[in-house]
Coordinates of C-alpha atoms and ligand atoms in Angstrom, one line a residue:
X745 CA 125.0 91.3 -88.7
X746 CA 121.9 91.8 -86.5
X747 CA 122.7 91.4 -82.8
X748 CA 119.8 89.7 -81.0
X749 CA 119.1 89.8 -77.2
X750 CA 116.9 87.0 -76.1
X751 CA 114.9 87.5 -72.9
X752 CA 113.6 84.3 -71.2
X753 CA 112.1 83.2 -67.9
X754 CA 111.8 79.4 -68.3
X755 CA 112.9 76.3 -70.1
X756 CA 114.0 78.1 -73.2
X757 CA 112.8 75.7 -76.0
X758 CA 112.2 78.7 -78.2
X759 CA 115.7 80.0 -77.5
X760 CA 117.0 76.6 -78.4
X761 CA 115.1 76.7 -81.7
X762 CA 116.8 80.1 -82.5
X763 CA 120.2 78.8 -81.5
X764 CA 119.8 75.7 -83.7
X765 CA 118.6 77.6 -86.7
X766 CA 121.4 80.1 -86.5
X767 CA 123.9 77.2 -86.3
X768 CA 122.1 75.4 -89.3
X769 CA 122.2 78.7 -91.2
X770 CA 118.4 78.8 -91.5
X771 CA 118.6 82.2 -89.8
X772 CA 121.2 84.3 -91.6
X773 CA 122.8 87.7 -90.8
X774 CA 122.0 87.3 -87.1
X775 CA 123.8 86.3 -83.9
X776 CA 122.7 86.2 -80.3
X777 CA 124.8 88.7 -78.4
X778 CA 123.2 88.0 -75.0
X779 CA 120.5 86.0 -73.2
X780 CA 118.9 87.6 -70.2
X781 CA 116.7 85.9 -67.6
X782 CA 114.9 87.3 -64.6
X783 CA 115.3 83.8 -63.1
X784 CA 118.8 82.6 -62.2
X785 CA 117.7 79.0 -62.3
X786 CA 116.1 79.2 -65.8
X787 CA 117.3 76.3 -67.9
X788 CA 117.4 78.7 -70.8
X789 CA 120.6 80.2 -69.3
X790 CA 122.2 76.8 -69.3
X791 CA 121.2 76.3 -72.9
X792 CA 122.9 79.6 -73.9
X793 CA 126.1 78.8 -72.0
X794 CA 126.3 75.4 -73.7
X795 CA 126.6 77.3 -76.9
X796 CA 129.1 79.8 -75.5
X797 CA 126.5 82.6 -75.6
X798 CA 126.7 85.2 -72.8
X799 CA 123.9 84.5 -70.3
X800 CA 123.0 86.7 -67.4
X801 CA 120.4 87.0 -64.7
X802 CA 118.7 90.4 -64.3
X803 CA 115.8 90.3 -61.8
X804 CA 113.6 93.0 -60.5
X805 CA 114.1 91.3 -57.1
X806 CA 117.8 92.4 -57.1
X807 CA 116.9 96.1 -57.3
X808 CA 115.5 98.4 -54.7
X809 CA 113.1 100.0 -57.2
X810 CA 111.5 99.1 -60.5
X811 CA 113.1 102.1 -62.1
X812 CA 116.5 100.8 -61.2
X813 CA 115.7 97.4 -62.8
X814 CA 114.3 99.1 -65.9
X815 CA 117.5 101.2 -66.2
X816 CA 119.7 98.2 -65.7
X817 CA 117.8 96.3 -68.4
X818 CA 118.2 99.1 -70.9
X819 CA 121.9 99.5 -70.0
X820 CA 122.5 95.8 -70.5
X821 CA 120.8 95.7 -73.9
X822 CA 123.0 98.7 -74.9
X823 CA 126.2 97.1 -73.5
X824 CA 125.7 94.1 -75.7
X825 CA 124.8 96.3 -78.7
X826 CA 121.4 94.6 -79.1
X827 CA 119.6 95.6 -82.3
X828 CA 116.6 93.3 -81.8
X829 CA 115.1 92.1 -78.5
X830 CA 113.3 88.8 -78.7
X831 CA 110.9 87.9 -75.9
X832 CA 110.9 84.1 -75.8
X833 CA 108.7 83.3 -72.7
X834 CA 109.8 86.4 -70.7
X835 CA 107.4 86.9 -67.8
X836 CA 108.4 90.4 -66.8
X837 CA 106.6 93.4 -68.2
X838 CA 108.9 95.4 -70.6
X839 CA 109.4 98.9 -69.3
X840 CA 108.2 101.8 -71.4
X841 CA 111.8 103.2 -71.6
X842 CA 112.9 100.0 -73.4
X843 CA 109.8 100.0 -75.6
X844 CA 110.4 103.5 -76.8
X845 CA 114.2 103.0 -77.3
X846 CA 113.5 99.8 -79.3
X847 CA 110.4 100.9 -81.3
X848 CA 109.5 98.0 -83.7
X849 CA 112.7 96.3 -82.5
X850 CA 111.1 94.0 -79.9
X851 CA 109.3 90.9 -80.9
X852 CA 107.3 88.5 -78.8
X853 CA 106.0 84.9 -79.4
X854 CA 102.4 84.4 -78.1
X855 CA 100.9 80.8 -78.1
X856 CA 97.5 81.7 -79.7
X857 CA 96.2 83.3 -82.9
X858 CA 96.0 86.9 -81.8
X859 CA 93.5 88.6 -81.3
X860 CA 92.0 85.4 -79.7
X861 CA 93.2 84.3 -76.3
X862 CA 95.6 87.1 -75.7
X863 CA 96.0 90.2 -73.4
X864 CA 96.2 90.4 -69.7
X865 CA 96.1 87.1 -67.9
X866 CA 96.7 85.0 -71.0
X867 CA 100.1 83.4 -70.6
X868 CA 101.6 79.9 -70.3
X869 CA 99.1 77.1 -69.9
X870 CA 96.2 79.5 -69.2
X871 CA 96.1 80.3 -72.9
X872 CA 95.6 76.6 -73.8
X873 CA 93.1 76.0 -71.0
X874 CA 91.0 78.9 -72.4
X875 CA 91.3 77.5 -75.9
X876 CA 90.0 74.1 -74.7
X877 CA 87.3 75.6 -72.6
X878 CA 85.9 77.6 -75.5
X879 CA 86.1 74.6 -77.8
X880 CA 87.8 76.2 -80.8
X881 CA 89.0 73.7 -83.4
X882 CA 92.1 75.7 -84.5
X883 CA 94.6 77.6 -82.4
X884 CA 98.2 78.5 -83.1
X885 CA 100.9 81.0 -82.4
X886 CA 101.7 84.6 -83.3
X887 CA 104.9 86.6 -83.5
X888 CA 104.3 90.3 -83.1
X889 CA 106.1 93.5 -82.4
X890 CA 105.8 94.8 -78.9
X891 CA 104.2 98.1 -78.2
X892 CA 102.9 99.6 -74.9
X893 CA 99.8 97.4 -74.9
X894 CA 99.6 93.7 -74.1
X895 CA 99.8 91.6 -77.3
X896 CA 98.6 94.6 -79.3
X897 CA 101.6 95.3 -81.6
X898 CA 101.8 94.7 -85.3
X899 CA 101.6 91.0 -86.3
X900 CA 104.6 89.6 -88.2
X901 CA 103.7 85.9 -88.6
X902 CA 101.0 83.4 -87.5
X903 CA 100.7 79.7 -87.8
X904 CA 97.6 77.6 -87.2
X905 CA 97.5 74.4 -85.2
X906 CA 94.7 71.9 -85.0
X907 CA 93.0 71.3 -81.7
X908 CA 92.4 67.6 -81.1
X909 CA 89.4 66.2 -79.2
X910 CA 91.6 64.4 -76.6
X911 CA 94.0 67.4 -76.1
X912 CA 94.9 68.5 -72.6
X913 CA 96.3 71.9 -72.1
X914 CA 99.8 70.3 -71.9
X915 CA 99.5 68.3 -75.1
X916 CA 98.2 71.3 -76.9
X917 CA 100.9 73.6 -75.5
X918 CA 103.5 71.1 -76.7
X919 CA 102.0 70.8 -80.2
X920 CA 101.7 74.6 -80.6
X921 CA 105.4 74.9 -79.7
X922 CA 106.5 72.1 -82.0
X923 CA 104.3 73.0 -85.0
X924 CA 104.2 76.7 -84.7
X925 CA 106.4 78.6 -82.2
X926 CA 109.7 76.9 -83.0
X927 CA 109.2 77.7 -86.6
X928 CA 107.7 81.2 -86.8
X929 CA 109.9 82.8 -84.1
X930 CA 113.2 81.9 -85.9
X931 CA 111.6 82.7 -89.3
X932 CA 110.7 86.2 -88.0
X933 CA 114.2 86.8 -86.9
X934 CA 115.5 85.7 -90.2
X935 CA 113.2 88.0 -92.1
X936 CA 114.1 91.0 -89.9
X937 CA 117.8 90.2 -90.1
X938 CA 117.5 90.2 -93.9
X939 CA 115.5 93.5 -94.1
X940 CA 112.3 91.7 -95.3
X941 CA 110.0 93.3 -92.8
X942 CA 108.6 96.8 -92.8
X943 CA 106.0 98.3 -90.5
X944 CA 103.4 100.6 -91.9
X945 CA 101.0 101.9 -89.2
X946 CA 99.9 98.8 -87.3
X947 CA 100.6 96.5 -90.2
X948 CA 103.6 94.5 -91.2
X949 CA 104.6 94.2 -94.8
X950 CA 106.8 91.3 -95.9
X951 CA 108.9 91.5 -99.0
Ligands
GRF1643 C1 106.0 79.6 -74.9 O1 104.8 78.9 -74.9 C2 105.8 81.0 -75.5 O2 104.7 81.0 -76.4 C3 105.4 81.7 -74.2 O3 106.2 81.1 -73.2 C4 106.5 79.8 -73.5 C5 108.0 79.7 -73.5 O4 108.5 78.4 -73.5 N1 105.5 83.1 -74.4 P1 110.1 78.1 -73.6 O5 110.7 78.7 -72.4 O6 110.6 78.8 -74.9 O7 110.2 76.6 -73.6

């Protein structure tokens, strides 16, 4: 059974999609062992507690130095025996010590088709604003492994979403979540939990 640690900062709709798909057995061989947020008021923590999932706040603000926070994050992941770290809207930079310890065991959901509209500064609504500004007709979401770069790790799954003429950044964000993120993030966890994913160089092979 793959033990998943989900890291969140906000509302947690992606977390909810994972919880629902585990309960519906659309994700098999996986359980959430802990949900961690840097924000004590994140509704995501509430969502976890409603399903009797351990939910804790771990914020850089509560530590004197960044190193102490980094260490606490790693210690917490180990305490809950986390095999796979899922970044579901986590707005804190993952420390290198965690990335090295969890090589190809950290996945992130990004709300665009990487390599478009990604990298430093592209998060939240800013991604969708940039998509509308450029006038592309298709956007989407990407699940990828996390390496030391920003949105540069091996790509696991992508799903395209149509951009409509009357879209605002908010309507587009919502549609990208509904049509893409809530499907491909749980699917990636299911594939990993069932040993269907291998990483060769910077490419992911699905079997
Ligand atoms: C999503 O748009 C995700 O792509 C991004 O952060 C947002 C999280 O939303 N990384 P939620 O907290 O899962 O509702």
